[in-house]
Amino acid sequence: MSTASPTGAQITLRLGEVDAQIAQVGASLRSLRIGGVDLVPPYPHDLPTPACSGVVLTPWPNRVRDGEWDDEGTTRRLAITEPKLRNASHGLLRFTAYEVAHTDSEAVLRATIVPQTGYPYLIETTVTYTLTTDGIEVTHTLTNRSSTPAPVALGTHPYVTIGDVDPHDLVLRVPAETAFETDERMLPTGTRPVGPELREGVRLGDVTLDTGFTDLARDPDGRVRHSLTAPDGRRATLWQGEGFDYVQVYTTPAYPGQSLAVAIEPMTAPADAFNSGLGIRRLSPDETWTLHWGITFATTR
């Protein structure tokens, strides 16, 4: 089932007690609910996507300084899409209406990055949202249809919550050893060690974050797991698979209908990666890169 809104068609998925909405514009995870509990904070249907909520960010996530980058000796100049800070921000598909196909419990969205100002490559992308009994799994593919190797990175911008709990009282855990320091334009200037508090758990209401992290601890299955835990022990977990070696964590009091919201953003590369080279992958012609992440909810107390 789909309905129209400023974010394009809204695709509703259901599997038992799990339901989700996917927005056509930006291939955004618009909402996720299990047993009536929101795990992704919803927002009104008549609003454009707020604060980049759930949007897919590619061929780069985060920012490119001044929109300029060195493409193996050639200077490329991207459109400045964050005028306040003079950066190119969050890739080239943020406002794209994807092609959509779906069943009751799975949606596949497709969009192509066409050669354009500052990025002369042709990249086919897909995003597949699949409901599971305890949440959602997301699969991304990037395929280079150019005649030369193409630099790519990918991120996504989901907000996570446990909707029947005051978000200030949720405990946030991020298994990172290193954080990026940034300047006034939110561009990296260096790194610093992360203290144990964030790995052990901090009350969300006690922190303000807009920070990139790396050196993420992976579990034996290869996944990095970040979590929000309610006072009664219920836990929402966002996991990121191989290739997602970075995460951005962003807190805001300005998300519609929320006194406090947190985005936990899996990324294959950090801010300004087109200049630093960190996490950038050059896909050969016709090569495909596949990436996975997801959200689960545990009600065991």
PDB file of C-alpha atoms in Angstrom, residues 16-264:
ATOM      1  CA  GLY A  16       3.299  -9.925  12.020  1.00  0.00           C
ATOM      2  CA  GLU A  17       3.769  -7.227  14.670  1.00  0.00           C
ATOM      3  CA  VAL A  18       6.466  -5.447  12.632  1.00  0.00           C
ATOM      4  CA  ASP A  19       5.566  -2.613  10.293  1.00  0.00           C
ATOM      5  CA  ALA A  20       7.626   0.014   8.473  1.00  0.00           C
ATOM      6  CA  GLN A  21       7.166   2.875   6.066  1.00  0.00           C
ATOM      7  CA  ILE A  22       9.655   3.634   3.308  1.00  0.00           C
ATOM      8  CA  ALA A  23       9.681   7.009   1.537  1.00  0.00           C
ATOM      9  CA  GLN A  24      10.260   7.051  -2.217  1.00  0.00           C
ATOM     10  CA  VAL A  25      12.316  10.265  -2.058  1.00  0.00           C
ATOM     11  CA  GLY A  26      15.773   9.479  -0.734  1.00  0.00           C
ATOM     12  CA  ALA A  27      14.825   5.791  -0.218  1.00  0.00           C
ATOM     13  CA  SER A  28      14.287   6.795   3.397  1.00  0.00           C
ATOM     14  CA  LEU A  29      13.324   4.527   6.285  1.00  0.00           C
ATOM     15  CA  ARG A  30      10.416   6.700   7.404  1.00  0.00           C
ATOM     16  CA  SER A  31       9.188   4.638  10.346  1.00  0.00           C
ATOM     17  CA  LEU A  32       9.649   1.259  12.032  1.00  0.00           C
ATOM     18  CA  ARG A  33       7.346  -0.145  14.694  1.00  0.00           C
ATOM     19  CA  ILE A  34       7.229  -3.449  16.563  1.00  0.00           C
ATOM     20  CA  GLY A  35       4.275  -4.371  18.737  1.00  0.00           C
ATOM     21  CA  GLY A  36       3.084  -0.765  18.637  1.00  0.00           C
ATOM     22  CA  VAL A  37       6.438   0.631  19.821  1.00  0.00           C
ATOM     23  CA  ASP A  38       8.214   3.094  17.516  1.00  0.00           C
ATOM     24  CA  LEU A  39      11.874   2.242  16.860  1.00  0.00           C
ATOM     25  CA  VAL A  40      12.237   4.970  14.239  1.00  0.00           C
ATOM     26  CA  PRO A  41      10.490   8.208  15.252  1.00  0.00           C
ATOM     27  CA  PRO A  42       7.699   8.984  12.755  1.00  0.00           C
ATOM     28  CA  TYR A  43       6.958  12.468  11.442  1.00  0.00           C
ATOM     29  CA  PRO A  44       3.857  14.039   9.830  1.00  0.00           C
ATOM     30  CA  HIS A  45       3.058  12.975   6.273  1.00  0.00           C
ATOM     31  CA  ASP A  46       2.704  16.563   5.100  1.00  0.00           C
ATOM     32  CA  LEU A  47       6.318  17.437   6.006  1.00  0.00           C
ATOM     33  CA  PRO A  48       9.421  17.004   3.844  1.00  0.00           C
ATOM     34  CA  THR A  49      11.979  14.639   5.354  1.00  0.00           C
ATOM     35  CA  PRO A  50      13.278  16.388   8.520  1.00  0.00           C
ATOM     36  CA  ALA A  51      16.963  16.404   9.433  1.00  0.00           C
ATOM     37  CA  CYS A  52      17.777  13.946   6.615  1.00  0.00           C
ATOM     38  CA  SER A  53      15.792  11.268   8.475  1.00  0.00           C
ATOM     39  CA  GLY A  54      16.485   7.802   7.086  1.00  0.00           C
ATOM     40  CA  VAL A  55      17.882   9.042   3.756  1.00  0.00           C
ATOM     41  CA  VAL A  56      20.501   7.115   1.745  1.00  0.00           C
ATOM     42  CA  LEU A  57      23.707   9.136   1.254  1.00  0.00           C
ATOM     43  CA  THR A  58      25.796   8.251  -1.797  1.00  0.00           C
ATOM     44  CA  PRO A  59      28.256   8.463  -3.615  1.00  0.00           C
ATOM     45  CA  TRP A  60      29.525  10.123  -0.448  1.00  0.00           C
ATOM     46  CA  PRO A  61      28.047  10.621   3.041  1.00  0.00           C
ATOM     47  CA  ASN A  62      28.534  13.721   5.141  1.00  0.00           C
ATOM     48  CA  ARG A  63      30.549  16.618   3.647  1.00  0.00           C
ATOM     49  CA  VAL A  64      33.074  17.536   0.948  1.00  0.00           C
ATOM     50  CA  ARG A  65      35.053  20.685   1.773  1.00  0.00           C
ATOM     51  CA  ASP A  66      34.163  23.552  -0.597  1.00  0.00           C
ATOM     52  CA  GLY A  67      32.675  20.930  -2.914  1.00  0.00           C
ATOM     53  CA  GLU A  68      36.155  20.345  -4.351  1.00  0.00           C
ATOM     54  CA  TRP A  69      38.084  17.089  -4.530  1.00  0.00           C
ATOM     55  CA  ASP A  70      41.075  15.622  -6.334  1.00  0.00           C
ATOM     56  CA  ASP A  71      40.048  12.767  -8.619  1.00  0.00           C
ATOM     57  CA  GLU A  72      43.463  11.205  -9.280  1.00  0.00           C
ATOM     58  CA  GLY A  73      44.941  14.459 -10.517  1.00  0.00           C
ATOM     59  CA  THR A  74      41.754  16.083 -11.825  1.00  0.00           C
ATOM     60  CA  THR A  75      40.054  18.715  -9.663  1.00  0.00           C
ATOM     61  CA  ARG A  76      36.291  18.118  -9.488  1.00  0.00           C
ATOM     62  CA  ARG A  77      33.857  20.788  -8.291  1.00  0.00           C
ATOM     63  CA  LEU A  78      30.547  19.639  -6.831  1.00  0.00           C
ATOM     64  CA  ALA A  79      27.526  21.839  -6.277  1.00  0.00           C
ATOM     65  CA  ILE A  80      27.505  23.499  -2.843  1.00  0.00           C
ATOM     66  CA  THR A  81      24.444  22.010  -1.152  1.00  0.00           C
ATOM     67  CA  GLU A  82      25.237  23.229   2.377  1.00  0.00           C
ATOM     68  CA  PRO A  83      25.684  26.979   1.734  1.00  0.00           C
ATOM     69  CA  LYS A  84      25.953  27.935   5.410  1.00  0.00           C
ATOM     70  CA  LEU A  85      29.137  25.880   5.794  1.00  0.00           C
ATOM     71  CA  ARG A  86      30.208  25.999   2.104  1.00  0.00           C
ATOM     72  CA  ASN A  87      30.219  22.246   1.648  1.00  0.00           C
ATOM     73  CA  ALA A  88      28.777  19.655  -0.705  1.00  0.00           C
ATOM     74  CA  SER A  89      26.643  17.547   1.605  1.00  0.00           C
ATOM     75  CA  HIS A  90      25.251  14.016   1.706  1.00  0.00           C
ATOM     76  CA  GLY A  91      25.716  12.818  -1.860  1.00  0.00           C
ATOM     77  CA  LEU A  92      23.606  13.100  -4.994  1.00  0.00           C
ATOM     78  CA  LEU A  93      20.434  11.095  -4.297  1.00  0.00           C
ATOM     79  CA  ARG A  94      19.029  12.810  -1.207  1.00  0.00           C
ATOM     80  CA  PHE A  95      16.143  14.375  -3.134  1.00  0.00           C
ATOM     81  CA  THR A  96      15.750  11.689  -5.811  1.00  0.00           C
ATOM     82  CA  ALA A  97      12.481   9.796  -6.245  1.00  0.00           C
ATOM     83  CA  TYR A  98      13.533   6.149  -6.526  1.00  0.00           C
ATOM     84  CA  GLU A  99      11.779   3.516  -8.612  1.00  0.00           C
ATOM     85  CA  VAL A 100       9.938   1.196  -6.212  1.00  0.00           C
ATOM     86  CA  ALA A 101       8.809  -2.430  -6.239  1.00  0.00           C
ATOM     87  CA  HIS A 102       7.492  -4.152  -3.130  1.00  0.00           C
ATOM     88  CA  THR A 103       5.715  -7.105  -1.569  1.00  0.00           C
ATOM     89  CA  ASP A 104       3.948  -7.124   1.797  1.00  0.00           C
ATOM     90  CA  SER A 105       7.228  -7.354   3.729  1.00  0.00           C
ATOM     91  CA  GLU A 106       9.980  -6.179   1.357  1.00  0.00           C
ATOM     92  CA  ALA A 107      10.644  -3.080  -0.750  1.00  0.00           C
ATOM     93  CA  VAL A 108      13.298  -2.658  -3.444  1.00  0.00           C
ATOM     94  CA  LEU A 109      14.172   0.885  -4.507  1.00  0.00           C
ATOM     95  CA  ARG A 110      16.385   1.743  -7.497  1.00  0.00           C
ATOM     96  CA  ALA A 111      18.060   4.971  -8.574  1.00  0.00           C
ATOM     97  CA  THR A 112      20.926   5.872 -10.890  1.00  0.00           C
ATOM     98  CA  ILE A 113      23.603   8.466 -10.220  1.00  0.00           C
ATOM     99  CA  VAL A 114      24.156  10.040 -13.633  1.00  0.00           C
ATOM    100  CA  PRO A 115      27.326  11.916 -14.664  1.00  0.00           C
ATOM    101  CA  GLN A 116      26.994  15.530 -13.500  1.00  0.00           C
ATOM    102  CA  THR A 117      28.829  18.557 -12.168  1.00  0.00           C
ATOM    103  CA  GLY A 118      31.748  17.359 -10.074  1.00  0.00           C
ATOM    104  CA  TYR A 119      30.997  13.633 -10.455  1.00  0.00           C
ATOM    105  CA  PRO A 120      31.390  12.239 -14.012  1.00  0.00           C
ATOM    106  CA  TYR A 121      30.407   8.634 -13.201  1.00  0.00           C
ATOM    107  CA  LEU A 122      27.383   6.430 -13.843  1.00  0.00           C
ATOM    108  CA  ILE A 123      26.415   4.389 -10.769  1.00  0.00           C
ATOM    109  CA  GLU A 124      23.369   2.134 -10.449  1.00  0.00           C
ATOM    110  CA  THR A 125      22.104   1.795  -6.872  1.00  0.00           C
ATOM    111  CA  THR A 126      19.537  -0.339  -5.092  1.00  0.00           C
ATOM    112  CA  VAL A 127      18.195  -0.339  -1.548  1.00  0.00           C
ATOM    113  CA  THR A 128      16.270  -3.353  -0.258  1.00  0.00           C
ATOM    114  CA  TYR A 129      14.301  -3.145   2.994  1.00  0.00           C
ATOM    115  CA  THR A 130      13.292  -6.558   4.364  1.00  0.00           C
ATOM    116  CA  LEU A 131      11.224  -6.967   7.521  1.00  0.00           C
ATOM    117  CA  THR A 132      12.285  -9.647   9.991  1.00  0.00           C
ATOM    118  CA  THR A 133      10.481 -10.971  13.048  1.00  0.00           C
ATOM    119  CA  ASP A 134      12.479  -8.600  15.288  1.00  0.00           C
ATOM    120  CA  GLY A 135      13.114  -5.612  13.028  1.00  0.00           C
ATOM    121  CA  ILE A 136      14.424  -4.773   9.588  1.00  0.00           C
ATOM    122  CA  GLU A 137      17.438  -5.636   7.429  1.00  0.00           C
ATOM    123  CA  VAL A 138      18.697  -3.275   4.742  1.00  0.00           C
ATOM    124  CA  THR A 139      20.839  -4.195   1.721  1.00  0.00           C
ATOM    125  CA  HIS A 140      22.536  -1.650  -0.542  1.00  0.00           C
ATOM    126  CA  THR A 141      24.229  -2.257  -3.871  1.00  0.00           C
ATOM    127  CA  LEU A 142      26.372   0.108  -5.909  1.00  0.00           C
ATOM    128  CA  THR A 143      27.316  -0.920  -9.469  1.00  0.00           C
ATOM    129  CA  ASN A 144      29.713   1.083 -11.624  1.00  0.00           C
ATOM    130  CA  ARG A 145      28.381   1.404 -15.184  1.00  0.00           C
ATOM    131  CA  SER A 146      31.138   3.819 -16.194  1.00  0.00           C
ATOM    132  CA  SER A 147      33.976   2.877 -18.528  1.00  0.00           C
ATOM    133  CA  THR A 148      36.571   3.772 -15.875  1.00  0.00           C
ATOM    134  CA  PRO A 149      36.935   3.027 -12.136  1.00  0.00           C
ATOM    135  CA  ALA A 150      34.563   5.157 -10.035  1.00  0.00           C
ATOM    136  CA  PRO A 151      35.119   6.376  -6.452  1.00  0.00           C
ATOM    137  CA  VAL A 152      32.153   5.643  -4.196  1.00  0.00           C
ATOM    138  CA  ALA A 153      31.106   5.659  -0.564  1.00  0.00           C
ATOM    139  CA  LEU A 154      27.748   5.230   1.134  1.00  0.00           C
ATOM    140  CA  GLY A 155      26.001   6.171   4.324  1.00  0.00           C
ATOM    141  CA  THR A 156      22.485   6.182   5.695  1.00  0.00           C
ATOM    142  CA  HIS A 157      20.820   8.459   8.238  1.00  0.00           C
ATOM    143  CA  PRO A 158      18.322   6.532  10.433  1.00  0.00           C
ATOM    144  CA  TYR A 159      17.024   7.887  13.728  1.00  0.00           C
ATOM    145  CA  VAL A 160      16.491   5.300  16.462  1.00  0.00           C
ATOM    146  CA  THR A 161      14.321   5.403  19.574  1.00  0.00           C
ATOM    147  CA  ILE A 162      12.131   3.348  21.908  1.00  0.00           C
ATOM    148  CA  GLY A 163       8.989   5.351  21.458  1.00  0.00           C
ATOM    149  CA  ASP A 164       7.150   4.732  24.731  1.00  0.00           C
ATOM    150  CA  VAL A 165      10.127   5.918  26.833  1.00  0.00           C
ATOM    151  CA  ASP A 166      11.336   9.458  27.506  1.00  0.00           C
ATOM    152  CA  PRO A 167      14.305   9.599  25.098  1.00  0.00           C
ATOM    153  CA  HIS A 168      16.396  11.433  27.687  1.00  0.00           C
ATOM    154  CA  ASP A 169      16.365   8.237  29.781  1.00  0.00           C
ATOM    155  CA  LEU A 170      17.571   5.896  27.041  1.00  0.00           C
ATOM    156  CA  VAL A 171      21.125   4.609  27.433  1.00  0.00           C
ATOM    157  CA  LEU A 172      23.262   4.939  24.305  1.00  0.00           C
ATOM    158  CA  ARG A 173      26.145   2.578  23.579  1.00  0.00           C
ATOM    159  CA  VAL A 174      28.579   3.008  20.673  1.00  0.00           C
ATOM    160  CA  PRO A 175      31.529   0.545  20.534  1.00  0.00           C
ATOM    161  CA  ALA A 176      34.077   3.041  19.166  1.00  0.00           C
ATOM    162  CA  GLU A 177      37.703   3.632  20.106  1.00  0.00           C
ATOM    163  CA  THR A 178      38.345   6.760  18.010  1.00  0.00           C
ATOM    164  CA  ALA A 179      36.419   9.981  17.320  1.00  0.00           C
ATOM    165  CA  PHE A 180      36.975  12.624  14.658  1.00  0.00           C
ATOM    166  CA  GLU A 181      37.653  16.182  15.782  1.00  0.00           C
ATOM    167  CA  THR A 182      36.110  18.855  13.560  1.00  0.00           C
ATOM    168  CA  ASP A 183      36.332  22.561  12.831  1.00  0.00           C
ATOM    169  CA  GLU A 184      33.538  25.133  12.723  1.00  0.00           C
ATOM    170  CA  ARG A 185      32.458  23.746   9.323  1.00  0.00           C
ATOM    171  CA  MET A 186      32.065  20.216  10.743  1.00  0.00           C
ATOM    172  CA  LEU A 187      35.068  19.010   8.717  1.00  0.00           C
ATOM    173  CA  PRO A 188      37.689  16.688  10.232  1.00  0.00           C
ATOM    174  CA  THR A 189      40.864  18.182  11.662  1.00  0.00           C
ATOM    175  CA  GLY A 190      42.185  15.082  13.421  1.00  0.00           C
ATOM    176  CA  THR A 191      41.208  12.233  15.733  1.00  0.00           C
ATOM    177  CA  ARG A 192      41.121  11.577  19.462  1.00  0.00           C
ATOM    178  CA  PRO A 193      40.625   8.504  21.643  1.00  0.00           C
ATOM    179  CA  VAL A 194      37.116   7.816  22.927  1.00  0.00           C
ATOM    180  CA  GLY A 195      36.778   7.244  26.644  1.00  0.00           C
ATOM    181  CA  PRO A 196      35.035   4.141  27.989  1.00  0.00           C
ATOM    182  CA  GLU A 197      31.799   5.938  28.862  1.00  0.00           C
ATOM    183  CA  LEU A 198      30.238   5.722  25.391  1.00  0.00           C
ATOM    184  CA  ARG A 199      31.174   2.042  25.047  1.00  0.00           C
ATOM    185  CA  GLU A 200      29.731   1.255  28.467  1.00  0.00           C
ATOM    186  CA  GLY A 201      26.613   3.392  28.021  1.00  0.00           C
ATOM    187  CA  VAL A 202      25.636   7.028  28.563  1.00  0.00           C
ATOM    188  CA  ARG A 203      22.219   8.507  29.281  1.00  0.00           C
ATOM    189  CA  LEU A 204      21.077  10.137  26.056  1.00  0.00           C
ATOM    190  CA  GLY A 205      19.845  13.241  27.854  1.00  0.00           C
ATOM    191  CA  ASP A 206      23.344  13.823  29.251  1.00  0.00           C
ATOM    192  CA  VAL A 207      25.192  14.100  25.920  1.00  0.00           C
ATOM    193  CA  THR A 208      25.187  16.337  22.855  1.00  0.00           C
ATOM    194  CA  LEU A 209      26.746  14.710  19.815  1.00  0.00           C
ATOM    195  CA  ASP A 210      27.422  15.433  16.170  1.00  0.00           C
ATOM    196  CA  THR A 211      30.470  13.223  15.967  1.00  0.00           C
ATOM    197  CA  GLY A 212      32.034  10.712  13.609  1.00  0.00           C
ATOM    198  CA  PHE A 213      33.604   7.571  15.040  1.00  0.00           C
ATOM    199  CA  THR A 214      35.836   4.773  13.794  1.00  0.00           C
ATOM    200  CA  ASP A 215      37.854   1.828  15.124  1.00  0.00           C
ATOM    201  CA  LEU A 216      34.544   0.127  15.818  1.00  0.00           C
ATOM    202  CA  ALA A 217      34.479  -3.178  17.714  1.00  0.00           C
ATOM    203  CA  ARG A 218      32.920  -6.001  15.714  1.00  0.00           C
ATOM    204  CA  ASP A 219      31.217  -9.022  17.216  1.00  0.00           C
ATOM    205  CA  PRO A 220      32.216 -12.558  16.110  1.00  0.00           C
ATOM    206  CA  ASP A 221      29.609 -12.434  13.323  1.00  0.00           C
ATOM    207  CA  GLY A 222      31.361  -9.392  11.823  1.00  0.00           C
ATOM    208  CA  ARG A 223      28.713  -6.875  12.834  1.00  0.00           C
ATOM    209  CA  VAL A 224      29.156  -3.654  14.803  1.00  0.00           C
ATOM    210  CA  ARG A 225      26.285  -3.126  17.225  1.00  0.00           C
ATOM    211  CA  HIS A 226      25.125   0.204  18.660  1.00  0.00           C
ATOM    212  CA  SER A 227      22.201   0.250  21.072  1.00  0.00           C
ATOM    213  CA  LEU A 228      19.612   2.251  22.969  1.00  0.00           C
ATOM    214  CA  THR A 229      18.399   0.612  26.185  1.00  0.00           C
ATOM    215  CA  ALA A 230      15.278   1.563  28.133  1.00  0.00           C
ATOM    216  CA  PRO A 231      15.229   1.609  31.949  1.00  0.00           C
ATOM    217  CA  ASP A 232      13.198  -1.630  31.878  1.00  0.00           C
ATOM    218  CA  GLY A 233      15.874  -3.438  29.816  1.00  0.00           C
ATOM    219  CA  ARG A 234      14.277  -3.386  26.372  1.00  0.00           C
ATOM    220  CA  ARG A 235      16.882  -2.683  23.728  1.00  0.00           C
ATOM    221  CA  ALA A 236      16.901  -1.276  20.207  1.00  0.00           C
ATOM    222  CA  THR A 237      20.066  -2.255  18.338  1.00  0.00           C
ATOM    223  CA  LEU A 238      21.386  -0.803  15.114  1.00  0.00           C
ATOM    224  CA  TRP A 239      23.962  -3.090  13.509  1.00  0.00           C
ATOM    225  CA  GLN A 240      26.262  -2.416  10.574  1.00  0.00           C
ATOM    226  CA  GLY A 241      27.958  -5.083   8.499  1.00  0.00           C
ATOM    227  CA  GLU A 242      31.303  -5.371   6.744  1.00  0.00           C
ATOM    228  CA  GLY A 243      32.332  -2.273   4.813  1.00  0.00           C
ATOM    229  CA  PHE A 244      30.612   0.093   7.239  1.00  0.00           C
ATOM    230  CA  ASP A 245      33.733   1.054   9.196  1.00  0.00           C
ATOM    231  CA  TYR A 246      32.495   4.452  10.401  1.00  0.00           C
ATOM    232  CA  VAL A 247      29.451   5.830  12.184  1.00  0.00           C
ATOM    233  CA  GLN A 248      28.136   9.353  12.780  1.00  0.00           C
ATOM    234  CA  VAL A 249      26.058   9.938  15.912  1.00  0.00           C
ATOM    235  CA  TYR A 250      23.902  13.059  15.976  1.00  0.00           C
ATOM    236  CA  THR A 251      21.543  14.250  18.715  1.00  0.00           C
ATOM    237  CA  THR A 252      18.924  16.972  18.211  1.00  0.00           C
ATOM    238  CA  PRO A 253      16.020  18.516  20.148  1.00  0.00           C
ATOM    239  CA  ALA A 254      14.501  19.770  16.869  1.00  0.00           C
ATOM    240  CA  TYR A 255      13.078  16.552  15.381  1.00  0.00           C
ATOM    241  CA  PRO A 256       9.294  16.924  14.830  1.00  0.00           C
ATOM    242  CA  GLY A 257       7.269  15.524  17.714  1.00  0.00           C
ATOM    243  CA  GLN A 258      10.348  14.498  19.726  1.00  0.00           C
ATOM    244  CA  SER A 259      11.877  16.184  22.746  1.00  0.00           C
ATOM    245  CA  LEU A 260      15.190  14.556  21.815  1.00  0.00           C
ATOM    246  CA  ALA A 261      16.212  12.391  18.868  1.00  0.00           C
ATOM    247  CA  VAL A 262      19.393  10.536  17.942  1.00  0.00           C
ATOM    248  CA  ALA A 263      20.602   9.489  14.507  1.00  0.00           C
ATOM    249  CA  ILE A 264      23.007   6.555  14.353  1.00  0.00           C
TER     250      ILE A 264
END
